[in-house]
CSV table of N, CA, C and O in Angstrom, one decimal:
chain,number,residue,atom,x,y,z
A,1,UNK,N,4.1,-4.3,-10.3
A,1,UNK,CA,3.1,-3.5,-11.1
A,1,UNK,C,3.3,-3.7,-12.6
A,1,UNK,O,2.6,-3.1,-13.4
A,2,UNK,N,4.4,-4.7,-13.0
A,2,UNK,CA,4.5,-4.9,-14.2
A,2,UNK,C,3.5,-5.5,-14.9
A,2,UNK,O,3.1,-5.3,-16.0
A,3,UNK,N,2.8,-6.6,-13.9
A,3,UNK,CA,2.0,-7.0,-14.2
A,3,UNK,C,0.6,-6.5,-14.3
A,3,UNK,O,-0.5,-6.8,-15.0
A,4,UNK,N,0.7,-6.0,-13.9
A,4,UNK,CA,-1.1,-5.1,-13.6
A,4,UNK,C,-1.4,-3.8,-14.2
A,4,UNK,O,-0.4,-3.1,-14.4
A,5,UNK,N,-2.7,-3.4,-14.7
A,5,UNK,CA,-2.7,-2.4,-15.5
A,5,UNK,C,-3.3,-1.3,-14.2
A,5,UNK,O,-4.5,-1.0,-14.1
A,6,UNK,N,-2.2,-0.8,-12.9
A,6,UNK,CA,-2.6,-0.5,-11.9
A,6,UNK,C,-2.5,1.4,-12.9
A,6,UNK,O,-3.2,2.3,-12.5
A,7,UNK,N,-1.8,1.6,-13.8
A,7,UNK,CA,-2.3,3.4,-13.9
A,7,UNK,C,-4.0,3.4,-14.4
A,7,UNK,O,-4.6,2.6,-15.1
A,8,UNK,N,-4.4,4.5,-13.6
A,8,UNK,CA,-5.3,4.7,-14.3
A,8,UNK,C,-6.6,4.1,-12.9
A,8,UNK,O,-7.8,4.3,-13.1
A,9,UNK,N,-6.1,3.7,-12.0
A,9,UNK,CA,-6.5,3.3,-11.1
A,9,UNK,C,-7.3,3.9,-10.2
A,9,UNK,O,-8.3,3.7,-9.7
A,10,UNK,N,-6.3,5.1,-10.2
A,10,UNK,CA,-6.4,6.2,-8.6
A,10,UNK,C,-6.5,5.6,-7.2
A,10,UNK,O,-7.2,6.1,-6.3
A,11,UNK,N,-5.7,4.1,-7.1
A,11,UNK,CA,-5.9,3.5,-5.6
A,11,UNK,C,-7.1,3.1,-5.5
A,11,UNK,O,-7.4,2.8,-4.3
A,12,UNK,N,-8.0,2.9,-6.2
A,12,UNK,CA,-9.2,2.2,-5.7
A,12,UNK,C,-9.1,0.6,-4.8
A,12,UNK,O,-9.7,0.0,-3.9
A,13,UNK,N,-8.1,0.4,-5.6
A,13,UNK,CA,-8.0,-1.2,-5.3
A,13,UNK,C,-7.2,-1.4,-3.5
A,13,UNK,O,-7.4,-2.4,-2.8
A,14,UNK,N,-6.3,-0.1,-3.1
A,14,UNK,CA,-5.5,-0.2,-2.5
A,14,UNK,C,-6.2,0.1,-0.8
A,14,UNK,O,-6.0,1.1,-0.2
A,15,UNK,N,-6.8,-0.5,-0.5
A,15,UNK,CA,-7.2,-0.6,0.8
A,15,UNK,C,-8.7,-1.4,1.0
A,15,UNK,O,-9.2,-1.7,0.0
A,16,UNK,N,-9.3,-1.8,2.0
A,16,UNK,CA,-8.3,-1.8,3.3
A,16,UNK,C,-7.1,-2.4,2.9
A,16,UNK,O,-7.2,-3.1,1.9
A,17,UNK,N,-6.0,-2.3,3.6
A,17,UNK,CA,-4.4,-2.8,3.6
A,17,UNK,C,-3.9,-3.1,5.1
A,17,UNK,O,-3.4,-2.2,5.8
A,18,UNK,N,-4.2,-4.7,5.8
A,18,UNK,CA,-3.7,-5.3,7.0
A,18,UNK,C,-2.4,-5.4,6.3
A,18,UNK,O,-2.0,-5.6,5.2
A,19,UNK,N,-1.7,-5.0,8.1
A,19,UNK,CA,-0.4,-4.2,7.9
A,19,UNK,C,0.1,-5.1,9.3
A,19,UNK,O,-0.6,-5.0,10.3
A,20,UNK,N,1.7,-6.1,9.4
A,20,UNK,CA,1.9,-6.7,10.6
A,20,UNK,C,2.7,-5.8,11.5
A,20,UNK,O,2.6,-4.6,11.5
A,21,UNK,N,3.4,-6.4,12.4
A,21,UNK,CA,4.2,-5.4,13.3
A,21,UNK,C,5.4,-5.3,12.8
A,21,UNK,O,6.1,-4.5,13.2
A,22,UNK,N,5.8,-6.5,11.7
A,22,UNK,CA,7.5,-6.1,11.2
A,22,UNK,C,6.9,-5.2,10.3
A,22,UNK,O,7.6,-4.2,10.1
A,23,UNK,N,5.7,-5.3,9.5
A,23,UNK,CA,5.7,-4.7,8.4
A,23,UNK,C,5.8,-2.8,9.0
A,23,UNK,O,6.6,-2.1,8.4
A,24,UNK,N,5.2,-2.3,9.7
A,24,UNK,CA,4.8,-1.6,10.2
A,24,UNK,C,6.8,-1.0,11.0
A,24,UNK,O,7.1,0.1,11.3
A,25,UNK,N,7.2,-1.8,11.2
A,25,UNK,CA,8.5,-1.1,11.9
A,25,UNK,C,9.4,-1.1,10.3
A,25,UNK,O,10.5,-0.6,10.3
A,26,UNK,N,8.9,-1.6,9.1
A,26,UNK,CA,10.0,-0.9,7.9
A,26,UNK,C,9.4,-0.2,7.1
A,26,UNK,O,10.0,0.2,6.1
A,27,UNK,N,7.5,0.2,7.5
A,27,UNK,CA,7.4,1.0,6.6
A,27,UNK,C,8.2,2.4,7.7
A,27,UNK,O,9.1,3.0,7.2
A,28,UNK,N,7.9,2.6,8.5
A,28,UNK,CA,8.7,3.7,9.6
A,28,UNK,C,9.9,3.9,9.4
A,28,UNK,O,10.4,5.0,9.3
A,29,UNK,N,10.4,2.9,9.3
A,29,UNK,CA,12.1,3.0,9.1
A,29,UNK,C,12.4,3.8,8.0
A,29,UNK,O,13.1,4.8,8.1
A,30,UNK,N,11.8,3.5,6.8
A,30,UNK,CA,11.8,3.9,5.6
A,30,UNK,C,11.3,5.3,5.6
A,30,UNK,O,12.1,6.2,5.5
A,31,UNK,N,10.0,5.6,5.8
A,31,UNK,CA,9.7,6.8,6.2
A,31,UNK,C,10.5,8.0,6.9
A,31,UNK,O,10.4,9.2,6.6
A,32,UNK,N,11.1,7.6,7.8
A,32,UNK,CA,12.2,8.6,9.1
A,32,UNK,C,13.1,8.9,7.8
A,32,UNK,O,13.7,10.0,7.8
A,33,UNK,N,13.2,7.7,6.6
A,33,UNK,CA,14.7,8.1,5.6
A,33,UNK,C,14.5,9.2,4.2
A,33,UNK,O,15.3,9.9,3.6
A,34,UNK,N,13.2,9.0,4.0
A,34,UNK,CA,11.6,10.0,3.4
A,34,UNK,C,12.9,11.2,3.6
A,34,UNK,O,13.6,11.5,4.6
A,35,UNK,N,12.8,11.7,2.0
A,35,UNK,CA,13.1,13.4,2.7
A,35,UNK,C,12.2,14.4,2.9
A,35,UNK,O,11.1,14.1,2.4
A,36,UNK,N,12.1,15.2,3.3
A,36,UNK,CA,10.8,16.0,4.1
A,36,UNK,C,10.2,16.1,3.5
A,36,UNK,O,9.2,15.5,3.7
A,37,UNK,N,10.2,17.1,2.1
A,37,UNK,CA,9.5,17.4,1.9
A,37,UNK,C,8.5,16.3,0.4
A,37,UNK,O,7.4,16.6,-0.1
A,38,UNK,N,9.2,15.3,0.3
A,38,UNK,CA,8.3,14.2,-0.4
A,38,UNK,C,7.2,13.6,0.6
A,38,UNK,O,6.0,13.3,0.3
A,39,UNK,N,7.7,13.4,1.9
A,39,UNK,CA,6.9,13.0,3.1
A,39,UNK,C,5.6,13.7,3.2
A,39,UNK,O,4.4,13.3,3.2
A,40,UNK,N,6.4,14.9,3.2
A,40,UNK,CA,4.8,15.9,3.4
A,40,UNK,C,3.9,15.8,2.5
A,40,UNK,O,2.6,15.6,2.6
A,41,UNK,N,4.8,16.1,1.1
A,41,UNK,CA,3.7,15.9,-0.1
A,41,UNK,C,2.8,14.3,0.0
A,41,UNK,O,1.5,14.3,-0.2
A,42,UNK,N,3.3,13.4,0.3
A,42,UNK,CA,2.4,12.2,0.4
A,42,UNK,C,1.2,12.2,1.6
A,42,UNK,O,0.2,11.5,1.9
A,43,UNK,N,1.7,12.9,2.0
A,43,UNK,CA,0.9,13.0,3.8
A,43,UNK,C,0.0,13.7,3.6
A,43,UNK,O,-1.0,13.4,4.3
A,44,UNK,N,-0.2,14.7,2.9
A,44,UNK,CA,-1.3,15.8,2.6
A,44,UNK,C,-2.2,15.8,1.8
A,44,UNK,O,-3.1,16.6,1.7
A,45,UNK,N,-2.1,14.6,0.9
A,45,UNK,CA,-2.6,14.5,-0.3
A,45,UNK,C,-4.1,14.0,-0.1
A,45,UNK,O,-4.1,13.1,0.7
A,46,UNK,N,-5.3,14.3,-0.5
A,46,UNK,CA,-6.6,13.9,-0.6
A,46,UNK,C,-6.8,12.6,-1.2
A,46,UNK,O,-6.1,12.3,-2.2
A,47,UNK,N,-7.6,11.7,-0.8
A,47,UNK,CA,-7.7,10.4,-1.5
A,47,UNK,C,-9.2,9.5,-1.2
A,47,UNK,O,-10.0,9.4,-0.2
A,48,UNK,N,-9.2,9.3,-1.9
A,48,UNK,CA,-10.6,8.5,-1.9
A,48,UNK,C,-10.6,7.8,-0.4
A,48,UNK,O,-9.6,7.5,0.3
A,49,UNK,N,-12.2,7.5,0.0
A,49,UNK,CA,-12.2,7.1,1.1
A,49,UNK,C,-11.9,5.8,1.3
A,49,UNK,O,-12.5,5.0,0.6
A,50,UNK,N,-10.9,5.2,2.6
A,50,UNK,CA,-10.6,3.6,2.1
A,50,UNK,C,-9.3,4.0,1.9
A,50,UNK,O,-8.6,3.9,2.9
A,51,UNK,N,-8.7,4.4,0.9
A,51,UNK,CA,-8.0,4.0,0.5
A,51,UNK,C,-6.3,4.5,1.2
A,51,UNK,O,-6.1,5.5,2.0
A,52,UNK,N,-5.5,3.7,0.8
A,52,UNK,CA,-4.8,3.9,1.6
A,52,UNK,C,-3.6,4.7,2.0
A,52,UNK,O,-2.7,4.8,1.1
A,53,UNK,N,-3.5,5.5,3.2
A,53,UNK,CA,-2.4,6.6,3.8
A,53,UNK,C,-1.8,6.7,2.7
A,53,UNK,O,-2.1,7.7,2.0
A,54,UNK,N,-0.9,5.7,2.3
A,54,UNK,CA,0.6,6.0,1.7
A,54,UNK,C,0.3,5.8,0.0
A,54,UNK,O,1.3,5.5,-0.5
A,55,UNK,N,-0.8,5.9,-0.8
A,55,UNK,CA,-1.1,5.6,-2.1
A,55,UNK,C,-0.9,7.3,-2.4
A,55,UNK,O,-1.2,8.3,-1.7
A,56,UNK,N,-0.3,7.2,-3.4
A,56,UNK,CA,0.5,8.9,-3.7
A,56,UNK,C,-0.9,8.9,-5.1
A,56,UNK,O,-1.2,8.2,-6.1
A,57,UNK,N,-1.5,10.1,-4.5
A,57,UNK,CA,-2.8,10.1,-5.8
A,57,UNK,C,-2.0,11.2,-7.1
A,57,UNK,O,-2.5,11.2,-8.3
A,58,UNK,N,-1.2,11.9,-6.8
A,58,UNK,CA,-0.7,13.0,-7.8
A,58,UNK,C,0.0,12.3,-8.3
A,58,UNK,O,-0.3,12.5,-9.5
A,59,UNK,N,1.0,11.2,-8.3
A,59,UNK,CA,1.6,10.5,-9.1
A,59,UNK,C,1.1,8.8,-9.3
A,59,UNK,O,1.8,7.8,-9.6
A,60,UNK,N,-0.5,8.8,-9.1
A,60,UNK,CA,-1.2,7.4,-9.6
A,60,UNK,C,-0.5,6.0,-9.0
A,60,UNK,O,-0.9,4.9,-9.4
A,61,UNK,N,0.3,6.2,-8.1
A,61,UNK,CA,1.1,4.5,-7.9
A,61,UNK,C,1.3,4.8,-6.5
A,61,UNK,O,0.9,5.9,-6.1
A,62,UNK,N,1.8,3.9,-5.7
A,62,UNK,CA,2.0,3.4,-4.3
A,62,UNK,C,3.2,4.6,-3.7
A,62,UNK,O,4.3,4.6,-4.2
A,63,UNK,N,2.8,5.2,-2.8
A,63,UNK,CA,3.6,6.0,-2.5
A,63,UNK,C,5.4,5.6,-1.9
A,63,UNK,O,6.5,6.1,-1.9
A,64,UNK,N,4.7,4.2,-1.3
A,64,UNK,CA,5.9,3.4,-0.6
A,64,UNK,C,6.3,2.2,-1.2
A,64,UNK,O,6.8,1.3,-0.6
A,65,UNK,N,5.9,2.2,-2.7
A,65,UNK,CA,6.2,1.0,-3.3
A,65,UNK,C,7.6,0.0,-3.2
A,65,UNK,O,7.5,-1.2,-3.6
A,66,UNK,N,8.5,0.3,-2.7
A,66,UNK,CA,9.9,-0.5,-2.3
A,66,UNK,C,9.4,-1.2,-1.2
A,66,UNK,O,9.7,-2.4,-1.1
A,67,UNK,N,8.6,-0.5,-0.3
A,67,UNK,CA,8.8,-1.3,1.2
A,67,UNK,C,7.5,-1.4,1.5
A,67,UNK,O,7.2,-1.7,2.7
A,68,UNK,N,6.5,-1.2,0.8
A,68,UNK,CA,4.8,-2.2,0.6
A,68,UNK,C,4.4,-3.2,1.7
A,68,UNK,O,5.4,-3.6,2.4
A,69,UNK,N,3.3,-3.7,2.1
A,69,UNK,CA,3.1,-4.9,2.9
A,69,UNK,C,2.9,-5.9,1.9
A,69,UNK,O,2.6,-5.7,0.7
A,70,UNK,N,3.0,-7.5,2.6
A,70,UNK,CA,3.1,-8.2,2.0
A,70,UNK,C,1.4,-8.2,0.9
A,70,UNK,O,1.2,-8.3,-0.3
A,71,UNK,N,0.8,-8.1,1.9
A,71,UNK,CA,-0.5,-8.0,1.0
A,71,UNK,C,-0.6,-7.3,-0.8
A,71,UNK,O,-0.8,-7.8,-1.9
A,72,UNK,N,-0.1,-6.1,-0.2
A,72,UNK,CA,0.0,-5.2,-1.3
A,72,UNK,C,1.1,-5.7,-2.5
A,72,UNK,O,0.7,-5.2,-3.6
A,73,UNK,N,2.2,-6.3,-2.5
A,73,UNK,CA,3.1,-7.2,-3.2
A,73,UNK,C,2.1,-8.4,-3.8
A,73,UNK,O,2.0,-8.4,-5.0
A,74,UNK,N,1.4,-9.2,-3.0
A,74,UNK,CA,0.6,-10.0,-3.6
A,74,UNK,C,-0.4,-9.9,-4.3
A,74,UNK,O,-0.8,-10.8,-5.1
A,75,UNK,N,-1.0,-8.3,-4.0
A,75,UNK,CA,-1.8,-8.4,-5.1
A,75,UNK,C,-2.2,-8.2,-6.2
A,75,UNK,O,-1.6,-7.2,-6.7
A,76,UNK,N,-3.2,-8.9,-7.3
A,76,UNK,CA,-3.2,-9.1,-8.4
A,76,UNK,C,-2.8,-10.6,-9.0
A,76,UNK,O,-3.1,-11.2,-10.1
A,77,UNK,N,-1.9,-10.9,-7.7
A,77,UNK,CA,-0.9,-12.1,-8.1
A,77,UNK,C,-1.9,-13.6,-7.7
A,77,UNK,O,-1.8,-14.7,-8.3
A,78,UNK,N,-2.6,-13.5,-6.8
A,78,UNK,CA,-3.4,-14.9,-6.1
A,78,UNK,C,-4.6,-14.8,-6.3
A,78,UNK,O,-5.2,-13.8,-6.2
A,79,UNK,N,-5.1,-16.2,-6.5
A,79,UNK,CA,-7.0,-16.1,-7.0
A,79,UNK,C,-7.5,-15.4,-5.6
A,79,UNK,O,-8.6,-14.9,-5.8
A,80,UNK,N,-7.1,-15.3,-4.4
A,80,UNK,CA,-7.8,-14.2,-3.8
A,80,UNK,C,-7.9,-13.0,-3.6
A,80,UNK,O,-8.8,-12.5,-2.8
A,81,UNK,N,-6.8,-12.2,-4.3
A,81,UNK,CA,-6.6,-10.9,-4.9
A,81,UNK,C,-6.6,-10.5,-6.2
A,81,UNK,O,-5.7,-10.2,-6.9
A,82,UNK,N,-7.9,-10.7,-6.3
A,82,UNK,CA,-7.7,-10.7,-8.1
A,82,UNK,C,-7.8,-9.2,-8.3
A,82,UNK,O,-8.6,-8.5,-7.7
A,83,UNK,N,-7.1,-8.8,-9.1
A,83,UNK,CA,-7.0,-7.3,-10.1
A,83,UNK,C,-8.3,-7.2,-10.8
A,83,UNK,O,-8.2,-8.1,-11.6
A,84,UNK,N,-9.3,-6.7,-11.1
A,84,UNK,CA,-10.2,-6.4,-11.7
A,84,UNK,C,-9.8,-6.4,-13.1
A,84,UNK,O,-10.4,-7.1,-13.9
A,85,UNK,N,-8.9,-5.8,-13.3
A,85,UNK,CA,-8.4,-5.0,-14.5
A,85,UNK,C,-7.7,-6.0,-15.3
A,85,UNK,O,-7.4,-5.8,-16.4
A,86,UNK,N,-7.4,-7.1,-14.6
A,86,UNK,CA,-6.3,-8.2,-14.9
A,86,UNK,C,-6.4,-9.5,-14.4
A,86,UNK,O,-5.4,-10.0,-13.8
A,87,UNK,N,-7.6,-10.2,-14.6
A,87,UNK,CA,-7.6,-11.2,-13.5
A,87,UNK,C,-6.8,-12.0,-14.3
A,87,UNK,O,-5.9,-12.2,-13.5
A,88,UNK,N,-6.5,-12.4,-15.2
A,88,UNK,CA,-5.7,-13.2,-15.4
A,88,UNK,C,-4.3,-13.5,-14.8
A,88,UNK,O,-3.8,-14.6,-14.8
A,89,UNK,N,-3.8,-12.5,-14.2
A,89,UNK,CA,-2.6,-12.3,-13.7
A,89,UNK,C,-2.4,-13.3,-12.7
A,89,UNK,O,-1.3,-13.9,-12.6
A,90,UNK,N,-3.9,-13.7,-11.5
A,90,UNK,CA,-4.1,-14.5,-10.4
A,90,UNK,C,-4.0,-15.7,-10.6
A,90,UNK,O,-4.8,-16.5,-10.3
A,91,UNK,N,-2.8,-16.0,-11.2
A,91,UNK,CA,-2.2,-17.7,-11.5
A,91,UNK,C,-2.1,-18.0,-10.0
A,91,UNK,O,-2.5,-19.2,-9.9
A,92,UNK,N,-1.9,-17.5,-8.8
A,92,UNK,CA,-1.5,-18.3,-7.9
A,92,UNK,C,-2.7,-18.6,-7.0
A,92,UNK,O,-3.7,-17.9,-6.9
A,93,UNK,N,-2.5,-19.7,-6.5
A,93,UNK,CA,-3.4,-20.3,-4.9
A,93,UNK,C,-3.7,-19.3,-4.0
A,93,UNK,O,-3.0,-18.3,-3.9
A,94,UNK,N,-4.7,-19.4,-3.2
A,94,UNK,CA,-5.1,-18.2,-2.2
A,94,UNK,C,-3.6,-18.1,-1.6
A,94,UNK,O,-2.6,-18.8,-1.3
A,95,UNK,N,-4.1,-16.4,-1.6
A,95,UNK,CA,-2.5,-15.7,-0.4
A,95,UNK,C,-3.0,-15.8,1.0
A,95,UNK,O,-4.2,-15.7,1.3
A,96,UNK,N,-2.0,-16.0,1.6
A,96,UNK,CA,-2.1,-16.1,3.2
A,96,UNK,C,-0.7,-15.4,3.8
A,96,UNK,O,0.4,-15.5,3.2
A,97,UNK,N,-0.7,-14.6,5.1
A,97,UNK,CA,0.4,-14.6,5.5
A,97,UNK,C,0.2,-15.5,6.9
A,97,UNK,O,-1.0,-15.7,7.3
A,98,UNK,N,1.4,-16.0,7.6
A,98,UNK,CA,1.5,-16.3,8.6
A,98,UNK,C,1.4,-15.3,9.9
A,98,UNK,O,1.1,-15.8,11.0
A,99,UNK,N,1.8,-14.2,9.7
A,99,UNK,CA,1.5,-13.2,10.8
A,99,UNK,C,0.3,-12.8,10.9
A,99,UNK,O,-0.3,-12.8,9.8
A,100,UNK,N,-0.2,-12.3,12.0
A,100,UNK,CA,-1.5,-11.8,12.4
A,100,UNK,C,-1.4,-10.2,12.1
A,100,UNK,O,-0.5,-9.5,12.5
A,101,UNK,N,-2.4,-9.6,11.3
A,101,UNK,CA,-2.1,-8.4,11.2
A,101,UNK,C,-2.0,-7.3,11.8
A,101,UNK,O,-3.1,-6.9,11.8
A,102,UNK,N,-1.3,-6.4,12.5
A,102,UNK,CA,-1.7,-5.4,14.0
A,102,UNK,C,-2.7,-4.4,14.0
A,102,UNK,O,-3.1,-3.8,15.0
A,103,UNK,N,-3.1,-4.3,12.7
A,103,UNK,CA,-4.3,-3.5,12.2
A,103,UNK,C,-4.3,-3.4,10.7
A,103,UNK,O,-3.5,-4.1,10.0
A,104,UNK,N,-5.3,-2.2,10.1
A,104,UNK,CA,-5.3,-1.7,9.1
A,104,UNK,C,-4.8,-0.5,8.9
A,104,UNK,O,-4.6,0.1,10.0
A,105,UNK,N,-4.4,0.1,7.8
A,105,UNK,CA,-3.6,1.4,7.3
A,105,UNK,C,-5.0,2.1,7.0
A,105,UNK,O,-6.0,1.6,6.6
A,106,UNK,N,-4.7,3.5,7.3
A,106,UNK,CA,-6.3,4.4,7.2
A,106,UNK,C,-6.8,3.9,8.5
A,106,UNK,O,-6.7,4.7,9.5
A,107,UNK,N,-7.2,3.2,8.7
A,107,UNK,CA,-8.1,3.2,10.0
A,107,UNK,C,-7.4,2.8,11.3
A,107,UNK,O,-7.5,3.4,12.4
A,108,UNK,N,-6.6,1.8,11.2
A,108,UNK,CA,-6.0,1.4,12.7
A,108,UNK,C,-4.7,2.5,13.2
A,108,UNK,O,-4.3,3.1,14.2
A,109,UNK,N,-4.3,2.3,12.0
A,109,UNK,CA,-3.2,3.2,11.6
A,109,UNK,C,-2.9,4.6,11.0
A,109,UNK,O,-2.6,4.3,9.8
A,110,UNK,N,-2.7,5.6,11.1
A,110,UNK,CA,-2.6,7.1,10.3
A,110,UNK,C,-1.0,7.5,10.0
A,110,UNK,O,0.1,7.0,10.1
A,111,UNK,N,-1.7,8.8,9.5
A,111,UNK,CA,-0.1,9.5,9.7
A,111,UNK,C,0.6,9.9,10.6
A,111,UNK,O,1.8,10.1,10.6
A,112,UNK,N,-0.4,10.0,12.0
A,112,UNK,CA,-0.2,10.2,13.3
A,112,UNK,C,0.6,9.3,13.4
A,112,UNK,O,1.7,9.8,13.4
A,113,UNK,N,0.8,8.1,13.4
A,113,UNK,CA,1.3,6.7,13.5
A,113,UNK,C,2.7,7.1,13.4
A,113,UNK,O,3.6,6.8,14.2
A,114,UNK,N,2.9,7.8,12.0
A,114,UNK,CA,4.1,7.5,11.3
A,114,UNK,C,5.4,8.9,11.8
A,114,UNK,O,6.5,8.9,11.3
């Protein structure tokens, strides 16, 4: 996020978010290690529609920013995720991952999930 002028945002940018099956067993991991009551506060929180579960709107930034999907790491960074706010930042070649995604966060996926 150093790179990106992501305050000021409110998550707009942050969804849909395809999420794989490893990714998805370390955002959980991480979460189970979540102390409760930060968990809840992110879990409860109102957020634009789209956008994604874990984007923490009372503190403007990624709720799970350490343990992110790869998507959300890349973006800003590749001419196919360009930052609005920052295109220039999109020095790199289209992003791709090699895994197939197991769904989306918000829709395939909830808090129920987690």
């Amino acid at each position: 996020m150093e790179y990106l002028p992501c305050n000021g945002c409110r998550g707009l940018c942050c969804g849909p978010v395809p999420v794989t099956a490893q990714e998805l067993k370390i955002i959980r991991k991480a979460l189970d290690a979540m102390p409760e009551e930060q968990r809840s506060k992110l879990q409860h929180q109102l957020r634009f529609p789209g956008t994604c579960i874990f984007y923490d709107d009372d503190n403007d930034k990624c709720g799970i920013h350490s343990f992110r999907p790869g998507v959300c790491q890349a973006f800003g960074h590749y001419s196919n995720l360009i930052c609005f706010r920052n295109p220039a930042a999109a020095a790199e070649e289209g992003w791709d991952t090699s895994e197939e995604p197991a769904g989306i966060l918000s829709v395939d996926f909830t808090w129920k999930d987690f």
